CSV table of C-alpha atoms in Angstrom, one decimal:
chain,number,residue,atom,x,y,z
U,2,UNK,CA,-2.2,-30.6,-207.9
U,3,UNK,CA,-0.5,-31.6,-204.7
U,4,UNK,CA,-2.3,-32.2,-201.3
U,5,UNK,CA,-1.2,-29.5,-198.8
U,6,UNK,CA,-2.0,-31.9,-196.0
U,7,UNK,CA,0.5,-34.4,-197.3
U,8,UNK,CA,3.1,-31.6,-197.7
U,9,UNK,CA,2.5,-30.6,-194.0
U,10,UNK,CA,2.8,-34.2,-192.9
U,11,UNK,CA,5.9,-35.1,-195.0
U,12,UNK,CA,7.7,-31.9,-196.1
U,13,UNK,CA,11.0,-33.6,-196.5
U,14,UNK,CA,9.6,-36.2,-198.9
U,15,UNK,CA,7.9,-33.4,-200.9
U,16,UNK,CA,11.1,-31.4,-201.2
U,17,UNK,CA,13.1,-34.6,-202.1
U,18,UNK,CA,10.7,-35.2,-205.0
U,19,UNK,CA,11.2,-31.7,-206.2
U,20,UNK,CA,14.9,-32.1,-206.0
U,21,UNK,CA,14.7,-35.2,-208.2
U,22,UNK,CA,13.2,-32.9,-210.9
U,23,UNK,CA,15.9,-30.3,-210.3
U,24,UNK,CA,13.7,-27.9,-208.5
U,25,UNK,CA,14.3,-26.0,-205.3
U,26,UNK,CA,12.5,-26.9,-202.0
U,27,UNK,CA,9.1,-25.3,-201.5
U,28,UNK,CA,7.5,-27.0,-198.6
U,29,UNK,CA,8.5,-24.3,-196.0
U,30,UNK,CA,6.9,-21.5,-198.2
U,31,UNK,CA,3.8,-23.5,-198.9
U,32,UNK,CA,3.4,-24.4,-195.2
U,33,UNK,CA,3.8,-20.8,-194.2
U,34,UNK,CA,1.1,-19.6,-196.6
U,35,UNK,CA,-1.1,-22.5,-195.5
U,36,UNK,CA,-0.5,-21.6,-191.8
U,37,UNK,CA,-1.5,-18.0,-192.5
U,38,UNK,CA,-4.7,-19.2,-194.3
U,39,UNK,CA,-5.6,-21.5,-191.4
U,40,UNK,CA,-4.8,-18.8,-188.9
U,41,UNK,CA,-7.2,-16.4,-190.6
U,42,UNK,CA,-9.9,-19.0,-190.7
U,43,UNK,CA,-9.4,-19.8,-187.0
U,44,UNK,CA,-9.5,-16.1,-186.1
U,45,UNK,CA,-12.6,-15.6,-188.1
U,46,UNK,CA,-14.3,-18.5,-186.3
U,47,UNK,CA,-13.3,-17.1,-182.9
U,48,UNK,CA,-14.6,-13.6,-183.9
U,49,UNK,CA,-17.8,-15.3,-185.1
U,50,UNK,CA,-18.3,-17.0,-181.8
U,51,UNK,CA,-17.8,-13.7,-180.0
U,52,UNK,CA,-20.3,-12.0,-182.3
U,53,UNK,CA,-22.9,-14.8,-181.7
U,54,UNK,CA,-22.4,-14.5,-177.9
U,55,UNK,CA,-22.8,-10.7,-177.9
U,56,UNK,CA,-25.8,-11.0,-180.2
U,57,UNK,CA,-27.6,-13.2,-177.6
U,58,UNK,CA,-26.9,-10.6,-174.8
U,59,UNK,CA,-28.1,-7.6,-176.8
U,60,UNK,CA,-31.8,-8.5,-176.3
U,61,UNK,CA,-31.3,-9.1,-172.6
U,62,UNK,CA,-29.6,-5.8,-172.1
U,63,UNK,CA,-32.4,-4.0,-173.9
U,64,UNK,CA,-35.1,-5.8,-171.9
U,65,UNK,CA,-33.3,-4.9,-168.6
U,66,UNK,CA,-33.3,-1.3,-169.6
U,67,UNK,CA,-29.5,-1.1,-169.5
U,68,UNK,CA,-29.0,1.3,-172.3
U,69,UNK,CA,-25.2,1.6,-171.9
U,70,UNK,CA,-24.7,-2.2,-172.0
U,71,UNK,CA,-27.1,-2.4,-174.9
U,72,UNK,CA,-25.0,0.1,-176.9
U,73,UNK,CA,-21.7,-1.5,-175.9
U,74,UNK,CA,-22.9,-5.0,-177.0
U,75,UNK,CA,-24.4,-3.6,-180.3
U,76,UNK,CA,-21.1,-2.0,-181.1
U,77,UNK,CA,-19.3,-5.2,-180.2
U,78,UNK,CA,-21.5,-7.2,-182.6
U,79,UNK,CA,-20.8,-4.7,-185.4
U,80,UNK,CA,-17.1,-4.8,-184.7
U,81,UNK,CA,-17.0,-8.6,-184.7
U,82,UNK,CA,-19.1,-8.8,-187.8
U,83,UNK,CA,-16.6,-6.5,-189.6
U,84,UNK,CA,-13.7,-8.5,-188.3
U,85,UNK,CA,-15.2,-11.8,-189.5
U,86,UNK,CA,-15.7,-10.4,-193.0
U,87,UNK,CA,-12.2,-9.0,-193.1
U,88,UNK,CA,-10.6,-12.2,-191.8
U,89,UNK,CA,-12.6,-14.4,-194.2
U,90,UNK,CA,-11.5,-12.2,-197.1
U,91,UNK,CA,-7.8,-12.5,-195.9
U,92,UNK,CA,-8.2,-16.2,-195.8
U,93,UNK,CA,-9.5,-16.3,-199.3
U,94,UNK,CA,-6.5,-14.3,-200.5
U,95,UNK,CA,-4.1,-16.7,-198.8
U,96,UNK,CA,-6.1,-19.7,-200.2
U,97,UNK,CA,-5.8,-18.2,-203.7
U,98,UNK,CA,-2.0,-17.7,-203.2
U,99,UNK,CA,-1.7,-21.3,-202.0
U,100,UNK,CA,-3.7,-22.7,-204.9
U,101,UNK,CA,-1.9,-20.7,-207.5
U,102,UNK,CA,1.5,-21.9,-206.2
U,103,UNK,CA,0.4,-25.5,-205.9
U,104,UNK,CA,-0.9,-25.4,-209.5
U,105,UNK,CA,2.6,-24.4,-210.8
U,106,UNK,CA,4.5,-27.2,-209.1
U,107,UNK,CA,5.1,-30.4,-211.2
U,108,UNK,CA,4.0,-33.8,-210.2
U,109,UNK,CA,6.2,-36.0,-208.0
U,110,UNK,CA,8.1,-38.7,-209.9
U,111,UNK,CA,7.4,-42.3,-209.1
U,112,UNK,CA,10.1,-44.1,-207.2
U,113,UNK,CA,11.2,-46.1,-210.3
U,114,UNK,CA,11.7,-43.1,-212.5
U,115,UNK,CA,15.5,-42.7,-213.2
U,116,UNK,CA,17.3,-39.5,-212.2
U,117,UNK,CA,18.6,-37.5,-215.1
U,118,UNK,CA,18.8,-34.1,-216.8
U,119,UNK,CA,17.5,-34.6,-220.3
U,120,UNK,CA,16.7,-37.2,-223.0
U,121,UNK,CA,20.2,-38.5,-222.9
U,122,UNK,CA,19.5,-40.0,-219.5
U,123,UNK,CA,16.3,-41.9,-220.4
U,124,UNK,CA,16.4,-45.6,-219.9
U,125,UNK,CA,15.7,-47.9,-222.8
U,126,UNK,CA,13.4,-50.7,-221.7
U,127,UNK,CA,12.5,-52.4,-225.1
U,128,UNK,CA,13.8,-52.6,-228.6
U,129,UNK,CA,11.6,-54.1,-231.3
U,130,UNK,CA,12.1,-54.8,-235.0
U,131,UNK,CA,15.0,-54.8,-237.4
U,132,UNK,CA,16.2,-51.5,-238.7
U,133,UNK,CA,16.0,-51.7,-242.5
U,134,UNK,CA,19.4,-52.1,-244.3
U,135,UNK,CA,18.9,-50.3,-247.5
U,136,UNK,CA,21.3,-50.7,-250.4
U,137,UNK,CA,20.8,-47.0,-251.2
U,138,UNK,CA,20.9,-43.8,-249.3
U,139,UNK,CA,17.7,-43.4,-247.2
U,140,UNK,CA,15.7,-40.3,-247.8
U,141,UNK,CA,13.5,-38.3,-245.5
U,142,UNK,CA,9.7,-38.6,-246.0
U,143,UNK,CA,9.3,-35.3,-247.9
U,144,UNK,CA,12.2,-36.2,-250.3
U,145,UNK,CA,10.6,-39.4,-251.6
U,146,UNK,CA,9.5,-39.2,-255.3
U,147,UNK,CA,6.1,-40.7,-254.6
U,148,UNK,CA,5.5,-38.3,-251.7
U,149,UNK,CA,6.9,-34.9,-252.7
U,150,UNK,CA,4.1,-33.8,-254.9
U,151,UNK,CA,1.4,-34.8,-252.4
U,152,UNK,CA,3.0,-33.2,-249.3
U,153,UNK,CA,2.6,-29.5,-250.1
U,154,UNK,CA,4.3,-27.2,-247.7
U,155,UNK,CA,4.4,-24.2,-250.0
U,156,UNK,CA,0.6,-24.0,-250.5
U,157,UNK,CA,0.1,-24.5,-246.7
U,158,UNK,CA,2.6,-21.7,-246.0
U,159,UNK,CA,0.7,-19.4,-248.4
U,160,UNK,CA,-2.5,-20.2,-246.5
U,161,UNK,CA,-1.4,-20.4,-242.9
U,162,UNK,CA,2.4,-19.8,-242.6
U,163,UNK,CA,5.2,-22.0,-241.4
U,164,UNK,CA,4.8,-25.4,-239.8
U,165,UNK,CA,1.7,-26.4,-241.7
U,166,UNK,CA,1.3,-29.0,-244.5
U,167,UNK,CA,-1.3,-29.8,-247.1
U,168,UNK,CA,-1.6,-33.5,-247.8
U,169,UNK,CA,-3.1,-34.5,-251.2
U,170,UNK,CA,-4.0,-37.6,-253.2
U,171,UNK,CA,-2.6,-40.9,-252.1
U,172,UNK,CA,-0.6,-39.5,-249.2
U,173,UNK,CA,-3.7,-37.9,-247.7
U,174,UNK,CA,-5.5,-41.3,-248.1
U,175,UNK,CA,-2.7,-43.2,-246.4
U,176,UNK,CA,-2.8,-40.6,-243.5
U,177,UNK,CA,-6.5,-41.2,-243.2
U,178,UNK,CA,-6.1,-45.0,-243.4
U,179,UNK,CA,-3.6,-44.9,-240.5
U,180,UNK,CA,-6.0,-43.0,-238.3
U,181,UNK,CA,-8.8,-45.4,-239.1
U,182,UNK,CA,-6.6,-48.4,-238.5
U,183,UNK,CA,-5.6,-47.1,-235.1
U,184,UNK,CA,-9.1,-46.3,-234.0
U,185,UNK,CA,-10.5,-49.7,-235.2
U,186,UNK,CA,-7.7,-51.5,-233.4
U,187,UNK,CA,-8.3,-49.7,-230.1
U,188,UNK,CA,-12.1,-50.3,-230.3
U,189,UNK,CA,-12.1,-53.9,-231.7
U,190,UNK,CA,-9.0,-55.3,-230.0
U,191,UNK,CA,-8.1,-53.1,-227.1
U,192,UNK,CA,-11.7,-52.5,-225.8
U,193,UNK,CA,-11.5,-48.7,-225.7
U,194,UNK,CA,-14.7,-46.6,-226.0
U,195,UNK,CA,-14.5,-44.4,-229.1
U,196,UNK,CA,-15.4,-40.8,-228.4
U,197,UNK,CA,-15.9,-37.9,-230.8
U,198,UNK,CA,-14.8,-35.1,-228.6
U,199,UNK,CA,-14.8,-31.3,-228.9
U,200,UNK,CA,-11.6,-29.6,-229.9
U,201,UNK,CA,-12.6,-26.3,-228.3
U,202,UNK,CA,-12.5,-26.3,-224.5
U,203,UNK,CA,-12.9,-23.9,-221.6
U,204,UNK,CA,-10.3,-22.7,-219.1
U,205,UNK,CA,-11.5,-25.2,-216.5
U,206,UNK,CA,-10.7,-28.2,-218.8
U,207,UNK,CA,-7.2,-26.9,-219.6
U,208,UNK,CA,-6.6,-26.2,-215.9
U,209,UNK,CA,-8.0,-29.5,-214.7
U,210,UNK,CA,-5.6,-31.4,-217.0
U,211,UNK,CA,-2.6,-29.3,-215.9
U,212,UNK,CA,-2.2,-27.3,-219.1
U,213,UNK,CA,-2.9,-24.1,-217.3
U,214,UNK,CA,-1.7,-21.8,-215.8
U,215,UNK,CA,1.9,-22.7,-216.6
U,216,UNK,CA,1.7,-23.7,-220.2
U,217,UNK,CA,-0.8,-21.2,-221.7
U,218,UNK,CA,1.8,-20.0,-224.2
U,219,UNK,CA,2.1,-23.5,-225.7
U,220,UNK,CA,-1.6,-23.5,-226.8
U,221,UNK,CA,-3.9,-21.3,-228.9
U,222,UNK,CA,-6.8,-19.4,-227.4
U,223,UNK,CA,-9.7,-18.0,-229.3
U,224,UNK,CA,-11.0,-14.4,-228.9
U,225,UNK,CA,-14.0,-15.6,-226.9
U,226,UNK,CA,-11.8,-17.5,-224.5
U,227,UNK,CA,-12.0,-21.1,-225.7
U,228,UNK,CA,-8.8,-23.1,-226.1
U,229,UNK,CA,-7.9,-25.3,-229.1
U,230,UNK,CA,-6.9,-28.6,-227.6
U,231,UNK,CA,-3.2,-29.5,-227.6
U,232,UNK,CA,-4.4,-33.2,-227.4
U,233,UNK,CA,-7.8,-34.9,-226.9
U,234,UNK,CA,-6.4,-35.9,-223.5
U,235,UNK,CA,-8.0,-32.6,-222.3
U,236,UNK,CA,-11.7,-33.3,-223.2
U,237,UNK,CA,-11.5,-37.0,-222.5
U,238,UNK,CA,-9.9,-36.7,-219.1
U,239,UNK,CA,-12.0,-33.7,-218.1
U,240,UNK,CA,-15.2,-35.6,-219.0
U,241,UNK,CA,-15.2,-37.0,-215.4
U,242,UNK,CA,-14.5,-33.6,-213.7
U,243,UNK,CA,-16.6,-33.1,-210.6
U,244,UNK,CA,-18.0,-36.7,-210.8
U,245,UNK,CA,-18.2,-39.3,-208.0
U,246,UNK,CA,-18.0,-42.5,-210.0
U,247,UNK,CA,-18.9,-46.0,-208.8
U,248,UNK,CA,-15.9,-48.2,-208.2
U,249,UNK,CA,-17.6,-50.9,-210.3
U,250,UNK,CA,-17.5,-48.6,-213.3
U,251,UNK,CA,-13.7,-48.3,-213.2
U,252,UNK,CA,-11.6,-48.4,-215.3
U,253,UNK,CA,-13.0,-46.1,-217.9
U,254,UNK,CA,-11.1,-46.5,-221.2
U,255,UNK,CA,-11.5,-44.0,-224.0
U,256,UNK,CA,-10.0,-43.2,-227.4
U,257,UNK,CA,-10.5,-40.3,-229.8
U,258,UNK,CA,-9.1,-39.2,-233.1
U,259,UNK,CA,-8.9,-35.4,-233.3
U,260,UNK,CA,-7.1,-32.5,-234.7
U,261,UNK,CA,-4.6,-31.1,-232.2
U,262,UNK,CA,-3.0,-27.6,-232.0
U,263,UNK,CA,0.2,-26.5,-230.5
U,264,UNK,CA,2.1,-23.2,-230.7
U,265,UNK,CA,5.5,-24.9,-230.4
U,266,UNK,CA,6.6,-21.8,-228.4
U,267,UNK,CA,9.6,-23.6,-226.9
U,268,UNK,CA,10.8,-25.3,-230.1
U,269,UNK,CA,12.0,-22.4,-232.3
U,270,UNK,CA,14.4,-23.7,-235.0
U,271,UNK,CA,13.7,-27.4,-234.2
U,272,UNK,CA,12.5,-29.9,-236.9
U,273,UNK,CA,11.7,-27.2,-239.4
U,274,UNK,CA,12.0,-29.6,-242.4
U,275,UNK,CA,9.1,-31.9,-243.2
U,276,UNK,CA,6.0,-32.6,-241.1
U,277,UNK,CA,7.6,-33.8,-237.9
U,278,UNK,CA,6.7,-30.8,-235.9
U,279,UNK,CA,3.5,-28.9,-236.9
U,280,UNK,CA,1.2,-26.4,-235.4
U,281,UNK,CA,-1.8,-28.5,-236.5
U,282,UNK,CA,-1.7,-32.3,-236.5
U,283,UNK,CA,-3.9,-35.3,-235.9
U,284,UNK,CA,-3.5,-37.8,-233.1
U,285,UNK,CA,-5.4,-40.8,-231.8
U,286,UNK,CA,-5.4,-40.5,-228.0
U,287,UNK,CA,-6.0,-43.0,-225.2
U,288,UNK,CA,-7.2,-42.0,-221.8
U,289,UNK,CA,-7.9,-44.2,-218.8
U,290,UNK,CA,-9.6,-43.4,-215.5
U,291,UNK,CA,-8.8,-46.0,-212.9
U,292,UNK,CA,-8.8,-47.1,-209.3
U,293,UNK,CA,-5.5,-46.0,-207.6
U,294,UNK,CA,-4.4,-49.6,-207.1
U,295,UNK,CA,-4.7,-50.4,-210.8
U,296,UNK,CA,-3.1,-47.4,-212.4
U,297,UNK,CA,0.5,-48.8,-212.7
U,298,UNK,CA,-0.9,-52.0,-214.4
U,299,UNK,CA,-3.1,-49.8,-216.6
U,300,UNK,CA,-0.1,-47.8,-217.8
U,301,UNK,CA,1.6,-51.0,-218.9
U,302,UNK,CA,-1.6,-52.1,-220.7
U,303,UNK,CA,-1.8,-48.7,-222.5
U,304,UNK,CA,1.8,-49.0,-223.5
U,305,UNK,CA,1.2,-52.4,-225.0
U,306,UNK,CA,-1.7,-51.0,-227.0
U,307,UNK,CA,0.4,-48.3,-228.5
U,308,UNK,CA,3.4,-50.7,-229.2
U,309,UNK,CA,1.1,-53.2,-230.9
U,310,UNK,CA,0.2,-50.7,-233.5
U,311,UNK,CA,3.8,-50.2,-234.6
U,312,UNK,CA,4.4,-53.9,-234.6
U,313,UNK,CA,1.3,-54.4,-236.8
U,314,UNK,CA,2.7,-51.7,-239.2
U,315,UNK,CA,6.1,-53.3,-239.1
U,316,UNK,CA,7.8,-50.1,-237.9
U,317,UNK,CA,10.9,-50.7,-235.7
U,318,UNK,CA,10.8,-48.9,-232.4
U,319,UNK,CA,12.3,-48.6,-229.0
U,320,UNK,CA,10.6,-47.8,-225.7
U,321,UNK,CA,12.2,-45.6,-223.1
U,322,UNK,CA,11.4,-44.7,-219.5
U,323,UNK,CA,11.8,-41.0,-219.3
U,324,UNK,CA,14.2,-39.6,-216.6
U,325,UNK,CA,13.1,-37.0,-214.1
U,326,UNK,CA,14.6,-34.1,-216.2
U,327,UNK,CA,12.7,-35.1,-219.4
U,328,UNK,CA,9.4,-36.0,-217.9
U,329,UNK,CA,6.3,-33.8,-218.5
U,330,UNK,CA,4.9,-31.4,-215.8
U,331,UNK,CA,1.9,-33.5,-214.9
U,332,UNK,CA,3.4,-37.0,-215.2
U,333,UNK,CA,4.3,-39.3,-212.5
U,334,UNK,CA,5.9,-41.7,-214.9
U,335,UNK,CA,6.2,-41.6,-218.7
U,336,UNK,CA,7.2,-44.1,-221.3
U,337,UNK,CA,8.1,-42.8,-224.8
U,338,UNK,CA,7.8,-44.9,-227.8
U,339,UNK,CA,10.3,-43.8,-230.5
U,340,UNK,CA,9.9,-45.0,-234.1
U,341,UNK,CA,12.9,-45.6,-236.3
U,342,UNK,CA,13.2,-43.0,-239.1
U,343,UNK,CA,15.7,-44.0,-241.7
U,344,UNK,CA,15.9,-40.6,-243.3
U,345,UNK,CA,17.2,-39.2,-240.0
U,346,UNK,CA,19.0,-42.4,-239.0
U,347,UNK,CA,17.6,-42.2,-235.5
U,348,UNK,CA,14.6,-43.0,-233.4
U,349,UNK,CA,12.0,-40.2,-232.9
U,350,UNK,CA,9.1,-40.0,-230.4
U,351,UNK,CA,5.8,-41.2,-231.8
U,352,UNK,CA,3.9,-41.8,-228.5
U,353,UNK,CA,4.1,-40.9,-224.8
U,354,UNK,CA,2.2,-42.9,-222.3
U,355,UNK,CA,1.9,-41.3,-218.9
U,356,UNK,CA,0.3,-41.8,-215.5
U,357,UNK,CA,-0.5,-38.7,-213.5
U,358,UNK,CA,-1.7,-40.5,-210.4
U,359,UNK,CA,-4.2,-38.3,-208.7
U,360,UNK,CA,-2.5,-35.1,-209.8
U,361,UNK,CA,-5.1,-34.2,-212.4
U,362,UNK,CA,-8.0,-35.7,-210.4
U,363,UNK,CA,-7.3,-33.3,-207.5
U,364,UNK,CA,-7.4,-30.3,-209.9
U,365,UNK,CA,-10.7,-31.3,-211.3
U,366,UNK,CA,-12.2,-33.0,-208.3
U,367,UNK,CA,-12.8,-36.4,-210.0
U,368,UNK,CA,-13.5,-39.1,-207.4
U,369,UNK,CA,-15.0,-42.6,-207.0
U,370,UNK,CA,-17.1,-44.2,-204.3
U,371,UNK,CA,-15.5,-47.4,-202.9
U,372,UNK,CA,-17.5,-50.6,-203.1
U,373,UNK,CA,-17.2,-50.9,-199.3
U,374,UNK,CA,-19.1,-47.6,-198.8
U,375,UNK,CA,-16.1,-45.7,-197.6
U,376,UNK,CA,-15.2,-42.1,-198.2
U,377,UNK,CA,-14.9,-41.0,-201.8
U,378,UNK,CA,-11.3,-41.1,-203.1
U,379,UNK,CA,-9.6,-39.5,-206.0
U,380,UNK,CA,-9.3,-41.5,-209.2
U,381,UNK,CA,-6.1,-41.9,-211.1
U,382,UNK,CA,-5.8,-40.7,-214.7
U,383,UNK,CA,-3.6,-41.8,-217.5
U,384,UNK,CA,-3.1,-40.7,-221.1
U,385,UNK,CA,-1.1,-41.9,-224.1
U,386,UNK,CA,-0.8,-41.4,-227.8
U,387,UNK,CA,-2.1,-44.3,-229.8
U,388,UNK,CA,-0.5,-42.9,-232.1
U,389,UNK,CA,0.5,-39.5,-233.5
U,390,UNK,CA,-0.9,-39.9,-237.0
U,391,UNK,CA,1.4,-37.6,-238.9
U,392,UNK,CA,4.6,-39.0,-237.3
U,393,UNK,CA,3.3,-42.5,-237.9
U,394,UNK,CA,2.8,-41.6,-241.6
U,395,UNK,CA,6.5,-40.4,-241.7
U,396,UNK,CA,7.7,-43.7,-240.2
U,397,UNK,CA,5.6,-45.8,-242.6
U,398,UNK,CA,6.8,-43.9,-245.6
U,399,UNK,CA,10.5,-43.8,-244.6
U,400,UNK,CA,10.7,-47.5,-243.5
U,401,UNK,CA,8.9,-48.7,-246.6
U,402,UNK,CA,10.9,-46.6,-249.1
U,403,UNK,CA,12.3,-48.3,-252.2
U,404,UNK,CA,15.3,-47.3,-254.4
U,405,UNK,CA,13.0,-45.9,-257.1
U,406,UNK,CA,11.2,-43.6,-254.8
U,407,UNK,CA,8.1,-45.8,-254.3
U,408,UNK,CA,6.9,-47.0,-250.9
U,409,UNK,CA,5.9,-50.5,-249.9
U,410,UNK,CA,3.0,-50.0,-247.5
U,411,UNK,CA,2.1,-52.2,-244.5
U,412,UNK,CA,-0.3,-55.0,-245.3
U,413,UNK,CA,-2.7,-54.0,-242.5
U,414,UNK,CA,-3.5,-50.8,-244.3
U,415,UNK,CA,-4.6,-52.6,-247.5
U,416,UNK,CA,-8.3,-52.9,-246.3
U,417,UNK,CA,-8.4,-49.1,-245.9
U,418,UNK,CA,-6.7,-48.5,-249.3
U,419,UNK,CA,-8.9,-50.6,-251.5
U,420,UNK,CA,-6.5,-53.5,-251.4
U,421,UNK,CA,-3.6,-51.4,-252.6
U,422,UNK,CA,-0.2,-52.0,-251.0
U,423,UNK,CA,2.3,-49.7,-252.8
U,424,UNK,CA,2.7,-46.0,-253.2
U,425,UNK,CA,4.3,-45.6,-256.6
U,426,UNK,CA,7.1,-43.2,-257.5
U,427,UNK,CA,4.4,-41.4,-259.6
U,428,UNK,CA,2.4,-40.7,-256.4
U,429,UNK,CA,-0.4,-43.2,-257.1
U,430,UNK,CA,-1.5,-46.3,-255.2
U,431,UNK,CA,-1.4,-49.7,-256.7
């Protein structure tokens, strides 16, 4: 959510930020609505003052026996009272218009975010690992002999429809091991607080984390009004909604492993093979709530946390800084980590690490009290995948594939797999 006061003070800068995202200028329209709102409030205050003044004179006129003045003043009080009510209602209408419009405007990009239209204009900032050089034709994850029988799309489709999968046996265990490895690393090495969070949330939580009103079609809503979380960013971030935190308690760093649900409304026909793009998936999320002065450094820290997981797993990746045209609605700056997938012969996103500045904090009124006792300020919020479990499974399987259809698994997973390091072509661990 943008600050209308900042828009009034620097309308050109606001419109310039919108232009960087490819959007039309909106400052004039916003300022006009805000001026109408403020005008109604001022008029209501003036009418209230006149009502109060007349009210004080009514008694005096009655006491003086001036019946005509008494009736005039009483009528004036009633008139002003009605005017105050009408003007306040008009102000509420204008305020609602303003709030709704502000809620649909994307965050302003940070100054270092490159201009661009789509993913082709993203800026590569890091390349890690050696892409495997197989002496055979690489297969996609679902084509591997040791995987095919345990990655059941047909049964999942019978139960739930397209874009679902049923993992079985060793593949299900590897998937679970990856999630456990990620959570343990974040808790034991990265000093994040593990949270077991709800996956059903109210409108307020979705709105506060900028998923509503603009992206309601991308999520699932239950018949009684709850939303299935698109990511645990929603409950983790909204956990500080309405709070005034002590500065000494910042930063707050959290992680959660949850199911996530997305309708994929805008991705018809994309990634229909395999489990790359599903309606239901699992993700380990990282969320930080920070002092504004620390948010840029915190984003780099979170990015390093996510990258370290892929490095421990031996999965080659590249990190890109998203351009203005590819960046998410609420983000001020986003780094994507893309894992190498031999079966597709390309890098694919496995994590996004974003800072929203105070964009979400304004929507959910999350603030902190400075140590010096000054006025409460909005916190900054950040979120990042650490990592998408299903996509990480794909990367591990494809990069570890052998010519016979077996898979060499990362050594760091052995403690979670009973010491086993290979998924055989027969689908069994050894």
